[in-house]
Tab-separated table of C-alpha atoms and ligand atoms in Angstrom:
chain	number	residue	atom	x	y	z
A	1	LEU	CA	35.058	173.014	118.544
A	2	ALA	CA	37.685	170.577	117.279
A	3	LYS	CA	40.305	172.451	119.226
A	4	GLN	CA	38.290	172.167	122.432
A	5	ALA	CA	37.774	168.415	121.878
A	6	GLY	CA	41.509	167.945	121.424
A	7	LYS	CA	42.213	169.834	124.609
A	8	ASP	CA	39.693	167.699	126.495
A	9	ARG	CA	41.321	164.570	125.175
A	10	TYR	CA	44.755	165.682	126.378
A	11	GLN	CA	43.248	166.494	129.737
A	12	LEU	CA	41.771	162.991	129.853
A	13	PHE	CA	45.193	161.464	129.099
A	14	ASP	CA	46.711	163.528	131.887
A	15	ILE	CA	44.084	162.356	134.341
A	16	GLN	CA	44.536	158.730	133.306
A	17	LEU	CA	48.301	158.972	133.608
A	18	GLU	CA	48.028	160.632	136.977
A	19	THR	CA	45.618	157.979	138.214
A	20	GLU	CA	47.923	155.257	136.966
A	21	ILE	CA	50.964	156.776	138.651
A	22	ARG	CA	49.066	157.231	141.898
A	23	ARG	CA	47.788	153.649	141.748
A	24	LYS	CA	51.304	152.353	141.198
A	25	GLN	CA	52.629	154.350	144.118
A	26	GLN	CA	49.838	152.998	146.291
A	27	ALA	CA	50.678	149.428	145.232
A	28	LEU	CA	54.367	149.893	146.050
A	29	LYS	CA	53.456	151.381	149.435
A	30	ALA	CA	51.085	148.488	150.162
A	31	ILE	CA	53.784	145.923	149.358
A	32	SER	CA	56.288	147.722	151.551
A	33	THR	CA	53.781	147.859	154.416
A	34	GLY	CA	52.860	144.210	153.893
A	35	LEU	CA	56.514	143.299	154.151
A	36	GLN	CA	56.836	145.184	157.449
A	37	GLN	CA	53.670	143.469	158.724
A	38	GLY	CA	55.038	140.011	157.921
A	39	GLU	CA	52.415	139.225	155.287
A	40	PHE	CA	54.803	137.537	152.864
A	41	GLU	CA	55.745	133.885	152.948
A	42	LEU	CA	57.660	131.377	150.902
A	43	HIS	CA	56.154	128.229	149.459
A	44	TYR	CA	58.375	125.391	148.335
A	45	GLN	CA	58.142	123.271	145.200
A	46	PRO	CA	60.120	120.003	145.189
A	47	LYS	CA	62.673	119.095	142.538
A	48	ILE	CA	63.307	115.401	142.034
A	49	ASN	CA	65.287	112.866	140.088
A	50	MET	CA	62.423	111.353	138.068
A	51	GLN	CA	64.342	108.144	137.491
A	52	THR	CA	65.246	107.281	141.082
A	53	LEU	CA	62.634	109.420	142.908
A	54	ALA	CA	65.478	110.963	144.888
A	55	PHE	CA	64.637	114.327	146.430
A	56	GLU	CA	66.954	117.001	145.028
A	57	GLY	CA	65.706	120.064	146.889
A	58	ALA	CA	63.056	122.740	146.444
A	59	GLU	CA	62.476	126.124	144.874
A	60	ALA	CA	61.282	128.908	147.174
A	61	LEU	CA	58.416	130.888	145.635
A	62	ILE	CA	57.088	134.067	147.190
A	63	ARG	CA	53.439	134.483	148.245
A	64	TRP	CA	51.541	137.368	149.801
A	65	GLN	CA	48.948	136.598	152.444
A	66	HIS	CA	46.982	139.751	151.758
A	67	PRO	CA	44.673	140.732	154.632
A	68	GLN	CA	41.782	141.518	152.241
A	69	SER	CA	42.521	139.652	149.018
A	70	GLY	CA	43.825	136.353	150.411
A	71	LEU	CA	46.806	134.471	149.020
A	72	LEU	CA	48.427	136.379	146.149
A	73	TYR	CA	50.871	134.865	143.639
A	74	PRO	CA	53.947	136.723	142.414
A	75	GLY	CA	52.342	137.549	139.059
A	76	ALA	CA	49.915	139.780	140.962
A	77	PHE	CA	52.466	141.923	142.767
A	78	LEU	CA	56.052	141.439	141.529
A	79	PRO	CA	55.791	143.175	138.124
A	80	VAL	CA	54.915	146.531	139.714
A	81	THR	CA	58.043	146.357	141.902
A	82	GLU	CA	60.438	146.029	138.976
A	83	GLY	CA	63.302	148.476	139.295
A	84	HIS	CA	62.025	149.942	142.579
A	85	GLN	CA	63.511	149.922	146.071
A	86	VAL	CA	60.866	147.536	147.364
A	87	GLU	CA	62.036	144.904	144.870
A	88	LEU	CA	65.411	144.953	146.616
A	89	GLU	CA	63.719	144.777	150.029
A	90	LEU	CA	61.693	141.758	148.931
A	91	GLY	CA	64.875	140.169	147.596
A	92	GLU	CA	66.648	140.606	150.937
A	93	TRP	CA	63.627	139.198	152.745
A	94	VAL	CA	63.507	136.152	150.450
A	95	LEU	CA	67.216	135.455	150.936
A	96	HIS	CA	67.011	135.663	154.726
A	97	SER	CA	63.757	133.692	154.938
A	98	ALA	CA	65.097	130.884	152.774
A	99	LEU	CA	68.292	130.615	154.818
A	100	ALA	CA	66.341	130.732	158.091
A	101	GLN	CA	64.120	127.931	156.809
A	102	MET	CA	67.087	125.802	155.749
A	103	GLN	CA	68.651	126.284	159.158
A	104	GLN	CA	65.424	125.389	160.975
A	105	TRP	CA	64.905	122.268	158.833
A	106	ARG	CA	68.493	121.255	159.419
A	107	LEU	CA	67.969	121.368	163.173
A	108	GLN	CA	65.023	119.007	162.608
A	109	GLY	CA	67.270	116.676	160.626
A	110	PHE	CA	65.740	117.608	157.269
A	111	TYR	CA	68.427	118.607	154.784
A	112	CYS	CA	66.898	120.577	151.946
A	113	PRO	CA	68.885	122.290	149.204
A	114	LEU	CA	66.970	125.415	148.166
A	115	SER	CA	66.902	127.678	145.176
A	116	ILE	CA	65.663	131.256	145.296
A	117	ASN	CA	64.700	133.563	142.453
A	118	ILE	CA	66.763	136.680	141.991
A	119	ALA	CA	65.504	139.823	140.256
A	120	ALA	CA	67.682	141.348	137.539
A	121	GLN	CA	67.980	144.530	139.581
A	122	GLN	CA	69.590	142.584	142.435
A	123	ILE	CA	72.443	141.102	140.441
A	124	GLN	CA	73.033	144.354	138.613
A	125	ARG	CA	74.276	145.865	141.879
A	126	SER	CA	77.786	145.267	143.029
A	127	GLU	CA	76.707	145.119	146.705
A	128	PHE	CA	74.638	141.992	146.044
A	129	ALA	CA	77.556	139.628	146.667
A	130	ASP	CA	78.301	141.411	149.968
A	131	GLN	CA	74.659	141.058	151.032
A	132	LEU	CA	74.783	137.379	150.176
A	133	ALA	CA	78.005	136.933	152.162
A	134	ALA	CA	76.465	138.708	155.183
A	135	ALA	CA	73.300	136.581	154.959
A	136	LEU	CA	75.312	133.367	154.769
A	137	GLN	CA	77.273	134.489	157.818
A	138	ALA	CA	74.050	135.063	159.721
A	139	TYR	CA	73.096	131.396	159.184
A	140	PRO	CA	76.372	129.596	159.867
A	141	GLN	CA	74.810	126.126	159.978
A	142	VAL	CA	73.650	126.418	156.379
A	143	ASN	CA	76.018	125.008	153.779
A	144	PRO	CA	76.258	127.592	150.959
A	145	GLN	CA	76.583	124.724	148.521
A	146	GLN	CA	72.955	123.895	149.260
A	147	LEU	CA	71.814	127.297	148.029
A	148	GLN	CA	71.153	128.068	144.377
A	149	LEU	CA	70.325	131.411	142.810
A	150	GLU	CA	67.898	131.332	139.870
A	151	ILE	CA	68.434	134.130	137.426
A	152	LEU	CA	65.801	134.934	134.906
A	153	GLU	CA	67.271	134.443	131.508
A	154	THR	CA	64.772	136.852	129.976
A	155	SER	CA	65.842	139.737	132.152
A	156	ALA	CA	67.890	142.193	130.166
A	157	LEU	CA	71.224	142.249	131.858
A	158	GLU	CA	72.602	145.588	130.877
A	159	ASP	CA	76.086	145.666	132.271
A	160	MET	CA	77.315	142.168	131.535
A	161	GLU	CA	80.756	142.840	132.983
A	162	LEU	CA	79.361	143.950	136.332
A	163	VAL	CA	76.882	141.056	136.413
A	164	THR	CA	79.567	138.518	135.557
A	165	ASP	CA	81.783	139.916	138.293
A	166	THR	CA	78.963	139.838	140.868
A	167	LEU	CA	78.015	136.292	139.931
A	168	LEU	CA	81.613	135.129	140.171
A	169	ARG	CA	81.802	136.604	143.660
A	170	CYS	CA	78.559	134.831	144.623
A	171	ARG	CA	79.894	131.584	143.317
A	172	ALA	CA	83.129	132.033	145.246
A	173	LEU	CA	80.933	131.978	148.384
A	174	GLY	CA	79.897	128.454	147.440
A	175	VAL	CA	76.401	129.025	146.016
A	176	SER	CA	75.460	127.719	142.572
A	177	LEU	CA	73.715	129.572	139.763
A	178	ALA	CA	70.871	128.552	137.464
A	179	LEU	CA	69.431	130.250	134.403
A	180	ASP	CA	65.649	130.238	134.845
A	181	ASP	CA	63.120	129.893	131.995
A	182	PHE	CA	65.980	128.920	129.719
A	183	GLY	CA	65.219	129.176	126.031
A	184	THR	CA	62.767	132.070	126.264
A	185	GLY	CA	65.349	134.850	126.195
A	186	TYR	CA	66.845	136.152	123.006
A	187	SER	CA	70.454	136.001	124.140
A	188	SER	CA	70.537	132.521	125.633
A	189	LEU	CA	73.733	131.482	123.959
A	190	ALA	CA	75.604	134.687	124.755
A	191	TYR	CA	74.604	134.328	128.408
A	192	LEU	CA	75.736	130.719	128.434
A	193	LYS	CA	79.092	131.706	127.145
A	194	ARG	CA	79.633	134.666	129.444
A	195	LEU	CA	77.906	133.934	132.742
A	196	PRO	CA	79.362	131.493	135.282
A	197	ILE	CA	76.316	129.218	135.279
A	198	ASP	CA	75.920	125.731	136.810
A	199	CYS	CA	72.405	124.762	135.796
A	200	LEU	CA	69.779	125.374	133.111
A	201	LYS	CA	66.083	125.272	133.913
A	202	ILE	CA	64.172	124.366	130.761
A	203	ASP	CA	61.183	126.683	130.495
A	204	GLN	CA	57.813	125.116	131.204
A	205	GLY	CA	56.435	126.264	127.863
A	206	PHE	CA	58.679	123.834	125.972
A	207	VAL	CA	57.794	120.971	128.309
A	208	ARG	CA	54.073	121.678	128.044
A	209	GLU	CA	54.129	121.608	124.232
A	210	MET	CA	56.747	118.881	123.841
A	211	LEU	CA	54.329	115.980	123.323
A	212	ALA	CA	52.299	117.812	120.684
A	213	ASP	CA	54.909	119.910	118.972
A	214	ALA	CA	58.035	118.432	117.382
A	215	ASP	CA	59.741	121.846	117.463
A	216	ASP	CA	59.499	122.014	121.241
A	217	LEU	CA	60.850	118.504	121.464
A	218	SER	CA	63.800	119.567	119.305
A	219	ILE	CA	64.402	122.607	121.499
A	220	ILE	CA	64.569	120.393	124.579
A	221	GLN	CA	66.974	118.051	122.831
A	222	GLY	CA	69.036	121.072	121.852
A	223	VAL	CA	69.147	122.377	125.412
A	224	LEU	CA	70.218	118.948	126.657
A	225	GLY	CA	72.985	118.893	124.067
A	226	LEU	CA	74.143	122.384	125.033
A	227	ALA	CA	74.099	121.475	128.709
A	228	HIS	CA	76.216	118.446	127.961
A	229	ALA	CA	78.680	120.483	125.921
A	230	PHE	CA	78.985	123.151	128.619
A	231	ASP	CA	78.970	120.563	131.406
A	232	LEU	CA	75.821	121.953	133.047
A	233	HIS	CA	73.104	120.413	135.148
A	234	VAL	CA	69.593	120.528	133.571
A	235	ILE	CA	66.168	120.508	135.169
A	236	ALA	CA	62.822	120.600	133.376
A	237	GLU	CA	60.128	122.904	134.732
A	238	GLY	CA	56.382	122.470	134.255
A	239	VAL	CA	56.320	118.673	134.436
A	240	GLU	CA	52.545	118.344	134.639
A	241	THR	CA	51.822	114.720	133.692
A	242	PRO	CA	53.351	111.231	133.866
A	243	ALA	CA	53.694	111.414	130.061
A	244	HIS	CA	55.935	114.488	130.449
A	245	CYS	CA	58.053	112.570	132.937
A	246	ARG	CA	58.418	109.561	130.680
A	247	GLN	CA	59.270	111.642	127.621
A	248	LEU	CA	61.896	113.637	129.517
A	249	LEU	CA	63.466	110.441	130.840
A	250	THR	CA	63.572	109.043	127.309
A	251	LEU	CA	65.395	112.180	126.186
A	252	GLY	CA	67.873	111.794	129.027
A	253	CYS	CA	66.553	114.575	131.247
A	254	ARG	CA	66.384	113.111	134.737
A	255	TYR	CA	65.578	116.124	136.889
A	256	GLY	CA	62.114	117.631	137.022
A	257	GLN	CA	59.838	120.036	138.807
A	258	GLY	CA	56.132	120.589	138.186
A	259	TYR	CA	52.529	120.147	139.250
A	260	GLY	CA	52.687	116.491	138.134
A	261	ILE	CA	55.293	115.924	140.852
A	262	ALA	CA	54.113	118.392	143.462
A	263	ARG	CA	52.618	121.863	143.673
A	264	PRO	CA	54.395	124.514	145.715
A	265	MET	CA	53.518	123.986	149.395
A	266	PRO	CA	54.016	125.698	152.746
A	267	ALA	CA	57.244	124.901	154.586
A	268	SER	CA	55.425	122.804	157.167
A	269	ALA	CA	54.227	120.329	154.506
A	270	LEU	CA	57.536	119.657	152.738
A	271	PRO	CA	59.280	117.176	155.099
A	272	ASP	CA	56.195	114.919	155.114
A	273	TRP	CA	55.854	115.169	151.352
A	274	VAL	CA	59.425	113.944	150.980
A	275	SER	CA	59.107	111.064	153.430
A	276	LYS	CA	55.516	109.972	152.682
A	277	THR	CA	54.297	111.110	149.251
A	278	LEU	CA	57.440	111.040	147.128
A	279	PRO	CA	58.216	107.318	147.618
A	280	GLY	CA	54.721	106.460	146.319
A	281	LEU	CA	54.983	108.421	143.058
A	282	HIS	CA	55.167	106.447	139.824
A	283	PHE	CA	55.279	107.619	136.258
B	1	LIG	P1	59.689	130.586	138.028
B	1	LIG	O1	60.863	130.893	138.865
B	1	LIG	O2	59.920	130.089	136.647
B	1	LIG	O3	58.834	129.565	138.892
B	1	LIG	C1	57.994	128.583	138.336
B	1	LIG	C2	56.566	129.038	138.342
B	1	LIG	O4	55.785	128.063	137.658
B	1	LIG	C3	55.942	129.146	139.735
B	1	LIG	O5	54.903	130.104	139.663
B	1	LIG	C4	55.337	127.749	139.914
B	1	LIG	O6	54.295	127.702	140.860
B	1	LIG	C5	54.832	127.490	138.521
B	1	LIG	N1	54.767	126.068	138.202
B	1	LIG	C6	55.481	125.060	138.731
B	1	LIG	N2	55.172	123.873	138.164
B	1	LIG	C7	54.227	124.133	137.239
B	1	LIG	C8	53.492	123.295	136.315
B	1	LIG	O7	53.634	122.091	136.239
B	1	LIG	N3	52.603	123.945	135.511
B	1	LIG	C9	52.407	125.297	135.568
B	1	LIG	N4	51.522	125.833	134.736
B	1	LIG	N5	53.090	126.106	136.424
B	1	LIG	C10	53.972	125.527	137.252
B	1	LIG	P2	54.763	131.287	140.715
B	1	LIG	O8	55.052	130.801	142.096
B	1	LIG	O9	53.474	131.961	140.442
B	1	LIG	O10	55.967	132.255	140.305
B	1	LIG	C11	55.999	132.891	139.071
B	1	LIG	C12	57.314	133.584	138.831
B	1	LIG	O11	57.502	134.645	139.774
B	1	LIG	C13	58.519	132.686	139.040
B	1	LIG	O12	58.747	131.893	137.893
B	1	LIG	C14	59.615	133.696	139.278
B	1	LIG	O13	60.101	134.228	138.073
B	1	LIG	C15	58.872	134.787	140.026
B	1	LIG	N6	59.136	134.627	141.474
B	1	LIG	C16	58.578	133.776	142.364
B	1	LIG	N7	59.092	133.932	143.593
B	1	LIG	C17	60.034	134.919	143.473
B	1	LIG	C18	60.937	135.542	144.397
B	1	LIG	O14	61.005	135.215	145.587
B	1	LIG	N8	61.738	136.528	143.893
B	1	LIG	C19	61.705	136.894	142.574
B	1	LIG	N9	62.513	137.876	142.170
B	1	LIG	N10	60.889	136.326	141.693
B	1	LIG	C20	60.061	135.342	142.133
B	2	LIG	MG1	62.574	130.002	139.331
B	3	LIG	MG1	61.099	129.147	135.498
B	4	LIG	MG1	58.801	131.739	135.001
C-alpha cells in the first residue's frame, strides 16, 4: 500500500512538472507572438536634478498591452524570459524602440537622453556591442552620448572578462553605463572595480527606508562616498515623497527618479510633463 502511495506521489510530481513546463512554454510563445503583434510599448520615467529642477532625461520601461489582461508590468512577464531567446528579442526591440523615440522627439525639438535596461544575458554575448553599433547606425540623428545602458547589479555576471570587454566596446560607441539597483548585489565593490561604469543608481529600497532606518541612511552616504572616490555620477531611485527629496539633497545627492517626481508615462505625455509640470514642482 505504502509502495503504491509513493508511486502515485511521484506520478503527481511528474504531472505537476509537466504542467509547469508546458505553462512556461506557452508563456514564452505568447510573449513572442505579442512582440510580433506590436503589443509591447515603452513608458518613460523622468530623471531630474532635484536642486535646480533641470530635466536630465528618462528611463524607458517596458509594458505589455495584453489583449485580454490589459497593461502588464515587467514583473509579470520578464522573469519567465530569463535566459531564453525571447529575452534577446525583447532586448533588441527595446533598443530600437528607444532610439526611434529619441529620433522622433529630436525632430520635434525635444532632446531627451534615455536609459534602457539591459538583461544580463544580453551583455554576456559578444555580439551585443555589434548589435548596439548597428542600431545606432540605423538612427543617425541620435547622439550615442544621450543613450545610457542600465545593467542590473544583482545579475550574476559569469564571465567577467567577456562582459568587461563587451561593455568597453559599447562605451567606445559613445553610450554610458549605469549599475542599476546598486547596493543590492553581493559583489557591488568587485563590479565597481572591474566594470567600466559611469553611473550608480541607488536602489529604491534604501531610499524608501532612509528616513526611518539609520542603516539605510549610512548605506546611501557610503554609496555617495564611493561614487565620489570612483568619480561616478549617482542617481537615487524610488524618490516617493518631498521628504525623500530634501533628505537626498542634504546628503549631497542631487539627481532623483521616483513616483514623487513623476510616474512612468507614455511617450506622448513626456514633452508636456517637462515643459508644464516639472517647473511647478517644489520639495
Ligand atoms: P528598474 O530598472 O530598477 O526600474 C525601476 C522600477 O521601479 C520601475 O518598475 C519603476 O516603475 C519603479 N519605480 C519608479 N519609481 C518608483 C517609486 O518611487 N516607488 C516605487 N515603489 N517604484 C518605483 P517597472 O517598470 O515595473 O520595472 C521593474 C523592473 O523591470 C525594472 O527595474 C527593470 O529591472 C526591469 N525592466 C523594465 N523594463 C525593462 C526592459 O526594457 N528590459 C529589461 N531587461 N528589464 C526591464
Ligand atoms: Mg533601470
Ligand atoms: Mg533600479
Ligand atoms: Mg529594480
